PDB file of C-alpha atoms in Angstrom:
ATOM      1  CA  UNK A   1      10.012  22.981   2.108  1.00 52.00           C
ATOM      2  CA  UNK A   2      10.715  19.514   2.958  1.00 71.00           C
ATOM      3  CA  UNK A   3       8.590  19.604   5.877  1.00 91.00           C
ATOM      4  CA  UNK A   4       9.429  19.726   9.596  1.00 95.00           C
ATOM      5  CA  UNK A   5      13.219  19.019  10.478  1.00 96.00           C
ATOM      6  CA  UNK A   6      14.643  18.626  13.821  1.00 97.00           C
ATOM      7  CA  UNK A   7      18.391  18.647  15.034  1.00 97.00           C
ATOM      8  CA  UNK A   8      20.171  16.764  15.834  1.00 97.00           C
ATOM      9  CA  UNK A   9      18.708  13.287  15.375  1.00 96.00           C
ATOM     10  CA  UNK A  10      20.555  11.316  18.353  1.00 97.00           C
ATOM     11  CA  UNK A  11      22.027  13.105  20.959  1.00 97.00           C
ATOM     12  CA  UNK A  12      24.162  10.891  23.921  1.00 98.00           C
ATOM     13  CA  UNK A  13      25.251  13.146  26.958  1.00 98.00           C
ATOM     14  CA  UNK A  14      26.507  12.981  30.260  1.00 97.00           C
ATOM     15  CA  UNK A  15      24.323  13.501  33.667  1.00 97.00           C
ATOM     16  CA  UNK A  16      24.422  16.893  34.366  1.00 97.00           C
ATOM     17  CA  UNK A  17      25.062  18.519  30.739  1.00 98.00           C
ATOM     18  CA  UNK A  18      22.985  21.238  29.091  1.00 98.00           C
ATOM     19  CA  UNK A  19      21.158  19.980  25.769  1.00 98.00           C
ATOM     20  CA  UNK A  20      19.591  21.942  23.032  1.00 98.00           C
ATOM     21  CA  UNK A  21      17.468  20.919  20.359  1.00 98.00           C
ATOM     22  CA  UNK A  22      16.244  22.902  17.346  1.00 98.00           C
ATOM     23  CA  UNK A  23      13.052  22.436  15.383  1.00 98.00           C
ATOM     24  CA  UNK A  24      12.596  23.477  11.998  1.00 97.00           C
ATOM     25  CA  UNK A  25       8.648  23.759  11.321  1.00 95.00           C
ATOM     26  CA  UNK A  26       6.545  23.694   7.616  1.00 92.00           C
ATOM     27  CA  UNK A  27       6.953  27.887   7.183  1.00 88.00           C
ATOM     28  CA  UNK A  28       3.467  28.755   6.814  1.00 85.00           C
ATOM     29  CA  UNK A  29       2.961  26.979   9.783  1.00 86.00           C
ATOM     30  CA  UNK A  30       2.226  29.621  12.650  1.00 85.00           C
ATOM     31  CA  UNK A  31       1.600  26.568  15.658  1.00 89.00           C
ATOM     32  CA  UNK A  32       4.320  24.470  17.194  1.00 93.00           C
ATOM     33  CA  UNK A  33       4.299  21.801  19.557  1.00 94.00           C
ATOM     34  CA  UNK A  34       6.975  19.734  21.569  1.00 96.00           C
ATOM     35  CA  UNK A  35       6.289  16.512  22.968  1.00 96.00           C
ATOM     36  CA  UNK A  36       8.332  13.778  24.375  1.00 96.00           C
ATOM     37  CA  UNK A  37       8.036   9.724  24.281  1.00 95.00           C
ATOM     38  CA  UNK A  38       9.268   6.815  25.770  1.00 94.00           C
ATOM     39  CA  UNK A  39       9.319   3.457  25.333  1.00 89.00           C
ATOM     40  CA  UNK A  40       6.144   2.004  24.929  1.00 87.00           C
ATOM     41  CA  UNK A  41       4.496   5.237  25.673  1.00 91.00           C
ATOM     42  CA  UNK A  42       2.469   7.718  22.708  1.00 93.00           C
ATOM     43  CA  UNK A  43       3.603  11.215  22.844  1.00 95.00           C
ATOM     44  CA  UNK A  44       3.580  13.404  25.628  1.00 94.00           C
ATOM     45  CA  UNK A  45       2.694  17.268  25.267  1.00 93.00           C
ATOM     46  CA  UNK A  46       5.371  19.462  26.826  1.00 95.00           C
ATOM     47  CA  UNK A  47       4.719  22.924  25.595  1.00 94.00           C
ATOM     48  CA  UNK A  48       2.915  24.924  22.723  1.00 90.00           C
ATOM     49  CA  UNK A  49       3.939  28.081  20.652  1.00 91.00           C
ATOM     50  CA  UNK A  50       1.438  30.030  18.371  1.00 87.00           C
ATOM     51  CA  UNK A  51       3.768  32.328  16.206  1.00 87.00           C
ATOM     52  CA  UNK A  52       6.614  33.542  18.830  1.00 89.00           C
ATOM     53  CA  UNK A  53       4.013  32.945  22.139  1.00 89.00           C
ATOM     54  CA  UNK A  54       4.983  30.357  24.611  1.00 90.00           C
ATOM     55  CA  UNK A  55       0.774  29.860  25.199  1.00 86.00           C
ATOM     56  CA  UNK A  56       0.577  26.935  27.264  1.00 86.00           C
ATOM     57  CA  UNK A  57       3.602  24.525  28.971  1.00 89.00           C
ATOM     58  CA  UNK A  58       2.791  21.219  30.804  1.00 89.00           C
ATOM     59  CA  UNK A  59       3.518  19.989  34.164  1.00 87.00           C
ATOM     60  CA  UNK A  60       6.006  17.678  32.566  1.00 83.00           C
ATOM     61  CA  UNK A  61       8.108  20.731  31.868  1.00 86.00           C
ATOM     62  CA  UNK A  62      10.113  21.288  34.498  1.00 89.00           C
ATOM     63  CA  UNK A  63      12.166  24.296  35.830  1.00 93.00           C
ATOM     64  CA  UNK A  64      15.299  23.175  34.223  1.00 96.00           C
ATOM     65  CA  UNK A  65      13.061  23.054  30.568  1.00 96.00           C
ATOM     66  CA  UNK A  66      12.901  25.932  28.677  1.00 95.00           C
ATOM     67  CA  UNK A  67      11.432  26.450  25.383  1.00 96.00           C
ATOM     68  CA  UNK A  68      11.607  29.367  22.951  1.00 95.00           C
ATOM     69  CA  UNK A  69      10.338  30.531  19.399  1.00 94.00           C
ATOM     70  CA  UNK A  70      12.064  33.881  18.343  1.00 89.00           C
ATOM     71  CA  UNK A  71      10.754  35.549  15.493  1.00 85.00           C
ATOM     72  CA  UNK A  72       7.436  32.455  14.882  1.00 83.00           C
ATOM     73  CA  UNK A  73      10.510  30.691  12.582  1.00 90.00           C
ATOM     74  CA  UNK A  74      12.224  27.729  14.190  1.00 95.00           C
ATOM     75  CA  UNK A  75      11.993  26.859  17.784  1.00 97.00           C
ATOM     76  CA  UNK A  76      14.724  25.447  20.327  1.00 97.00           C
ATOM     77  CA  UNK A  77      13.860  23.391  23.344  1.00 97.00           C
ATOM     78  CA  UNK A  78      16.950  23.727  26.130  1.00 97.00           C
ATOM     79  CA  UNK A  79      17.179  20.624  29.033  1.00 97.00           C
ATOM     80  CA  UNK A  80      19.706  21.887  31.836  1.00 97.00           C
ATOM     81  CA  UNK A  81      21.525  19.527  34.362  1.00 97.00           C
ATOM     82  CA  UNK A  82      20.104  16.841  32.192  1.00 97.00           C
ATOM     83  CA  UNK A  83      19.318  13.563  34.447  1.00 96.00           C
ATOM     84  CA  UNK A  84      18.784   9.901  33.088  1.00 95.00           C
ATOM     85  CA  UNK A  85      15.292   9.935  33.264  1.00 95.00           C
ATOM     86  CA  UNK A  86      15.241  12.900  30.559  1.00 96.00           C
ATOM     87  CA  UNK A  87      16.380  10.176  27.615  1.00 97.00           C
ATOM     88  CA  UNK A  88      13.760  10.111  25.893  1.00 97.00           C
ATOM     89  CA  UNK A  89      12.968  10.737  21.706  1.00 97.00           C
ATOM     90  CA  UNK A  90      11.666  14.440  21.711  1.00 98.00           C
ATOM     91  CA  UNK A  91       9.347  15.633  19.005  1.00 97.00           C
ATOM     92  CA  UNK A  92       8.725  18.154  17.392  1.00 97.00           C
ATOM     93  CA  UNK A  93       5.266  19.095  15.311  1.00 95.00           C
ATOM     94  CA  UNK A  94       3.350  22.255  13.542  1.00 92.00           C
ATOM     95  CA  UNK A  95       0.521  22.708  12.024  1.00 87.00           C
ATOM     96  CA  UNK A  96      -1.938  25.401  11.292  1.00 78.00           C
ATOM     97  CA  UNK A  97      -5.686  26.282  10.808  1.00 67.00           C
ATOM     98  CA  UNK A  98      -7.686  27.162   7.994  1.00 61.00           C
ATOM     99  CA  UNK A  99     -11.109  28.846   8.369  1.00 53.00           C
ATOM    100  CA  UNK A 100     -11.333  26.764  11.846  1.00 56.00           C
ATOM    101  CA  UNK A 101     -10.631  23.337  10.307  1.00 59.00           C
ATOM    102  CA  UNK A 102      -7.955  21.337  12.192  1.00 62.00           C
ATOM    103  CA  UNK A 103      -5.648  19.570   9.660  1.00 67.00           C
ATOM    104  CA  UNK A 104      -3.024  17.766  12.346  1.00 75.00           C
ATOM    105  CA  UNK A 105      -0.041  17.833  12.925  1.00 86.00           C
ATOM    106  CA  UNK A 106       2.830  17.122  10.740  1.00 91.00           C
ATOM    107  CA  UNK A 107       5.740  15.988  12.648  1.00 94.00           C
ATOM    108  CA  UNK A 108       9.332  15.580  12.944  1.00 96.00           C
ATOM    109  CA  UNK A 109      11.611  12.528  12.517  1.00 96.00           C
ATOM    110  CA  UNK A 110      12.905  13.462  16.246  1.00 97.00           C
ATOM    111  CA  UNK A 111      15.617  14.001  18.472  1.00 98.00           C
ATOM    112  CA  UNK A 112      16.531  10.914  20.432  1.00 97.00           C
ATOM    113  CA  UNK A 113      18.085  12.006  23.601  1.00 98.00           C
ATOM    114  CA  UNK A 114      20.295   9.517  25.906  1.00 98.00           C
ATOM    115  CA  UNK A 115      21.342  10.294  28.882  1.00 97.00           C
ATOM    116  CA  UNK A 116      24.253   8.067  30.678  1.00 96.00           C
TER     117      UNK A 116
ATOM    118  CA  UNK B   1      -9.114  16.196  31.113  1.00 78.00           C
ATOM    119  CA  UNK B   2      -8.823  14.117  28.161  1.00 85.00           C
ATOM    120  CA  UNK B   3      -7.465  10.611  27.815  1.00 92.00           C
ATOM    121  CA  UNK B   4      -7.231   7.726  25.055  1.00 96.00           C
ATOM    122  CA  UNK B   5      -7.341   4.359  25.185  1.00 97.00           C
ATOM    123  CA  UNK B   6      -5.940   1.981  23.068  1.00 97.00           C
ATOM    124  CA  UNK B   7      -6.569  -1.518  24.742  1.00 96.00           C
ATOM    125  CA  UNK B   8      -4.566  -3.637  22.609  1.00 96.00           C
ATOM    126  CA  UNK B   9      -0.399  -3.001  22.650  1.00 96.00           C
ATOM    127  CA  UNK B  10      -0.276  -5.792  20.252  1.00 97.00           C
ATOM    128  CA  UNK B  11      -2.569  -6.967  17.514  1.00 98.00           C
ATOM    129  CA  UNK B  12      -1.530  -9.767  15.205  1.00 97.00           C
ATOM    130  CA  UNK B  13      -3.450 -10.753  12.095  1.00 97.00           C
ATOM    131  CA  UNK B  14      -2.891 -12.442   8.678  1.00 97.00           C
ATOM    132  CA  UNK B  15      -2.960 -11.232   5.778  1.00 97.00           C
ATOM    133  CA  UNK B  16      -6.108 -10.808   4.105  1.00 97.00           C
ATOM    134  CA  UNK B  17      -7.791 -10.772   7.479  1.00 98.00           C
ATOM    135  CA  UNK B  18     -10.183  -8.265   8.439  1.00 97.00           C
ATOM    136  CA  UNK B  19      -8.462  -6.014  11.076  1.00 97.00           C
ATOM    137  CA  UNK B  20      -9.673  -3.359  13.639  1.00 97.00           C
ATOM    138  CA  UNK B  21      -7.359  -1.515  16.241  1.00 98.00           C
ATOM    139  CA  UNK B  22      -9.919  -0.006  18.791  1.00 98.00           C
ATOM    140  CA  UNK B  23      -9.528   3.546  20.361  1.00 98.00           C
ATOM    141  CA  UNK B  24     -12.249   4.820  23.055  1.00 97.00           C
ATOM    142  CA  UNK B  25     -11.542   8.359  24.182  1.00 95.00           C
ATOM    143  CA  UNK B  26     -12.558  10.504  27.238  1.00 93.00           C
ATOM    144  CA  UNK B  27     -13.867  14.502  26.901  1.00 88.00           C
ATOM    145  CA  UNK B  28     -16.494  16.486  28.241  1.00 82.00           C
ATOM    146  CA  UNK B  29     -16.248  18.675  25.070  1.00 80.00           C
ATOM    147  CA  UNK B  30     -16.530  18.125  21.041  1.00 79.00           C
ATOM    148  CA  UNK B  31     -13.280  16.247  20.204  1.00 83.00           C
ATOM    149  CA  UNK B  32     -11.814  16.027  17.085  1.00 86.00           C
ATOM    150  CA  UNK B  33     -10.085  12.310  16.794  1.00 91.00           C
ATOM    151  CA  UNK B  34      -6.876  11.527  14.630  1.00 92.00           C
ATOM    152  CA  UNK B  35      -5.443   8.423  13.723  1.00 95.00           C
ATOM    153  CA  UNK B  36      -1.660   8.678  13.418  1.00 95.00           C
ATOM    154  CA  UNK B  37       1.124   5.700  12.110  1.00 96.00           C
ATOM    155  CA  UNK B  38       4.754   5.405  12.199  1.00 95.00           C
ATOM    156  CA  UNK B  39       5.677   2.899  10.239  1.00 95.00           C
ATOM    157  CA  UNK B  40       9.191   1.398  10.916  1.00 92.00           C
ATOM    158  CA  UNK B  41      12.307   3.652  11.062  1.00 89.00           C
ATOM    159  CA  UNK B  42       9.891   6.575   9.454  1.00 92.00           C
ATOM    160  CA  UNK B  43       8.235   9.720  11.494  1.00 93.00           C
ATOM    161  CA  UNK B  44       4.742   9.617  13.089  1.00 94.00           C
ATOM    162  CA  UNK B  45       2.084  10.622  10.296  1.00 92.00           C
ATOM    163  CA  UNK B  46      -1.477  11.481  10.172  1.00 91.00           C
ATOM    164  CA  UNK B  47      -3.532   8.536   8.980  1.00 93.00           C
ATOM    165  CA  UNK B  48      -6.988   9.849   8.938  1.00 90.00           C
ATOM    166  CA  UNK B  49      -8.828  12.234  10.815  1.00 86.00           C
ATOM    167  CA  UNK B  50     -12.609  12.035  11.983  1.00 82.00           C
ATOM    168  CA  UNK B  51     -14.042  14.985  10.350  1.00 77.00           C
ATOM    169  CA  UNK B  52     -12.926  14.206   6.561  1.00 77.00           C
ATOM    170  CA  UNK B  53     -14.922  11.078   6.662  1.00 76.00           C
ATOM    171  CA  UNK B  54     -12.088   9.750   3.943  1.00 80.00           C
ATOM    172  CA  UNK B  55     -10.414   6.467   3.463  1.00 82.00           C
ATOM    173  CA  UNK B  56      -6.863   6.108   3.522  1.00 86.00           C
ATOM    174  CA  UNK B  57      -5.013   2.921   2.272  1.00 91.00           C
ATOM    175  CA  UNK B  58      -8.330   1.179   2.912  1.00 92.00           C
ATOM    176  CA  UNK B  59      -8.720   2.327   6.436  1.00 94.00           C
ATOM    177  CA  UNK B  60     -11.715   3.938   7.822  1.00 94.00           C
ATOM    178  CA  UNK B  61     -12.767   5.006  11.417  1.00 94.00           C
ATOM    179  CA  UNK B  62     -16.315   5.957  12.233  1.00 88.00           C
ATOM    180  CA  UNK B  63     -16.292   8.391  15.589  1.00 90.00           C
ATOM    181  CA  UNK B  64     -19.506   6.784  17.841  1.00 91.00           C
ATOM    182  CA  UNK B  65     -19.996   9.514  20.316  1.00 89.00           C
ATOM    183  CA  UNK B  66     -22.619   7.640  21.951  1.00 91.00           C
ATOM    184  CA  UNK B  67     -19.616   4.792  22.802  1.00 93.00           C
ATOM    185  CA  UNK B  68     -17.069   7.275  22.545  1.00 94.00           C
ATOM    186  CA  UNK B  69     -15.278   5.074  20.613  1.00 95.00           C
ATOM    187  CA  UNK B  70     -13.121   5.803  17.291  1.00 96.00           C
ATOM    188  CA  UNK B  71     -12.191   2.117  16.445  1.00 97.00           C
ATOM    189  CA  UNK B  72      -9.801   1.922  13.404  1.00 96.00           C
ATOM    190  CA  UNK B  73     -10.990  -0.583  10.576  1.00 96.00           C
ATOM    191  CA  UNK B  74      -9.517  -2.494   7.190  1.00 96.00           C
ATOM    192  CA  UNK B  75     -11.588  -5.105   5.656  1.00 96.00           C
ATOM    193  CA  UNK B  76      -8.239  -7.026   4.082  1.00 97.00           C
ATOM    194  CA  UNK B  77      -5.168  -6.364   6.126  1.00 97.00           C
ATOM    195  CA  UNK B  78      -1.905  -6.103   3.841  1.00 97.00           C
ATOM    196  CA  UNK B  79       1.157  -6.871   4.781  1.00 97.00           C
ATOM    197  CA  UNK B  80       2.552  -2.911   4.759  1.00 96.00           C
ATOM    198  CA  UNK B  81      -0.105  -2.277   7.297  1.00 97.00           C
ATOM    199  CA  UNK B  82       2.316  -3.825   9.836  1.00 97.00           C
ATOM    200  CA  UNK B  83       3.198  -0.711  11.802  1.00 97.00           C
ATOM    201  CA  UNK B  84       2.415   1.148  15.416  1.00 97.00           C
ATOM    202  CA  UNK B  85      -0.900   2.997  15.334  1.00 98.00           C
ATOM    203  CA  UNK B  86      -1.802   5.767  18.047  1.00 97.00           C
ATOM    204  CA  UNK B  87      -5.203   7.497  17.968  1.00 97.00           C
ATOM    205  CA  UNK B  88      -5.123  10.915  19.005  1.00 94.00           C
ATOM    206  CA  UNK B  89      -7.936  13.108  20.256  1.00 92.00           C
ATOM    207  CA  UNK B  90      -7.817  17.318  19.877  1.00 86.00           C
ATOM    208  CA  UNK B  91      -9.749  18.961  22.455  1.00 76.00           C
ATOM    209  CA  UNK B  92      -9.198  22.462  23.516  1.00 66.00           C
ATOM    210  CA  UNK B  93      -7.390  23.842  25.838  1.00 59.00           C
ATOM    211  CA  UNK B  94      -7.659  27.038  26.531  1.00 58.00           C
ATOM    212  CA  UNK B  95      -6.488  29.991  24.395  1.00 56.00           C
ATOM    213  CA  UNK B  96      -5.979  28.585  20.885  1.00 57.00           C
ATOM    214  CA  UNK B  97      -4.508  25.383  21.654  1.00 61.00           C
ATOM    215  CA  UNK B  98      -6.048  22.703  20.815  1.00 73.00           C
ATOM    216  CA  UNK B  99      -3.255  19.594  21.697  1.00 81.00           C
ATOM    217  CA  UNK B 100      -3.425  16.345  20.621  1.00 88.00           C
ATOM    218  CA  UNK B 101      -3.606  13.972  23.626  1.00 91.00           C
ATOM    219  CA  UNK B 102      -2.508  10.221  22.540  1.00 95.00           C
ATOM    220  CA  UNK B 103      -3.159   7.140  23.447  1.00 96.00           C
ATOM    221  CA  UNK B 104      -0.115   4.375  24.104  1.00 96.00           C
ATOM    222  CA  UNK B 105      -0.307   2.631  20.752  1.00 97.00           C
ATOM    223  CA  UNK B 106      -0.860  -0.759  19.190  1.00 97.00           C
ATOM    224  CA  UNK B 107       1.514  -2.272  16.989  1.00 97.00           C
ATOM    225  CA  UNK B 108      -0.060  -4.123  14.084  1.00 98.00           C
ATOM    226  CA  UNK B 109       1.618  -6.803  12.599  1.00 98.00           C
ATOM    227  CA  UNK B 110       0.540  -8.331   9.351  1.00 97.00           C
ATOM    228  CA  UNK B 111       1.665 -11.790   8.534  1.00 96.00           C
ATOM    229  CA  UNK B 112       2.041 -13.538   5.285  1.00 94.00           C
TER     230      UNK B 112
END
């Protein structure tokens, strides 16, 4: 396990496209995040999975966001009618608990997303 | 709600020099505070968190609930410090999550 790996790294498309990203979390991991940043900004939340469970998505999300986790394994986060303020670097993190104790997050290197 | 703040974007220092990147944070609750680096063309890592008390590459970071501060600390500043810092706070919210909520960052440059 080489830890968390997200696909693909850069992605450059054209107002109005569909995107999808994939996130590949640390297996034993049963809690993913997504989160978003831009320039000169620390991450954002967008939206939290424990196992397969979509438990909580933020405001940020919008309608044409949607985020899924099939089977707890790897997670894909789909942007629709993607608009220029969408480029961003999108992250992806997991982490888990042990008897209560919260360890972190280990992230991804990212998927930088430009929109033109 | 919970917010950091990280009131320095840019910290410069030389080497050798003490160094402390400051972090105050804002939650009603317990919070559990993280310091996180990305170092340059790598991924965001955890640097230390609050409730291991440890020191990592000579860093340390006392939480002061009083201040509700979680300043970030190195008596001699090394060159390979020079990165971006975020301090992160984990407060719960609702069901099981507990998400990290960052502040914007300060980027720590060491010079020779």
């Amino acid at each position: 396990d080489t830890g968390v790996s997200q696909d693909p790294r850069h992605k450059i498309t054209k107002r109005g496209q569909n995107v999808t990203f994939r996130c590949d979390p640390i297996s034993e991991h049963n809690r993913l995040y997504w989160y978003r940043q831009t320039l000169g900004q620390g991450p954002e939340f967008l939206t939290y999975f424990q196992n397969e469970a979509q438990l909580e998505k933020s405001r940020l999300l919008s309608d044409r966001f949607s985020a899924e986790r099939p089977k707890g394994s790897f997670s894909t986060l789909e942007i629709q009618r993607t608009e220029q303020g969408d480029s961003a670097m999108y992250l992806c993190a997991s982490s888990s608990w042990d008897s209560g104790e919260n360890y972190g997050y280990t992230f991804g290197s990212g998927t930088r997303l430009t929109v033109v | 709600a919970q917010r950091v703040t990280q009131p320095e974007k840019l910290l410069s220092v030389f080497k050798g020099a003490p160094v402390e990147l400051k972090c105050n944070y804002s939650y009603s609750g317990s919070p559990e505070l993280f310091w996180y680096v990305q170092y340059s063309r790598q991924r965001l890592q955890l640097l230390l968190r609050h409730i291991s008390r440890e020191s990592i590459k000579g860093f340390t970071a006392d939480l002061n609930k009083g201040e509700t501060s979680f300043h970030l600390k190195k008596p001699f500043a090394q060159e390979e410090d020079s990165a971006m810092y975020y301090c992160a706070l984990s407060g719960y919210s609702g069901g099981s999550n507990y998400k990290l909520t960052f502040g914007k960052g300060t980027l720590l440059t060491v010079n020779p």
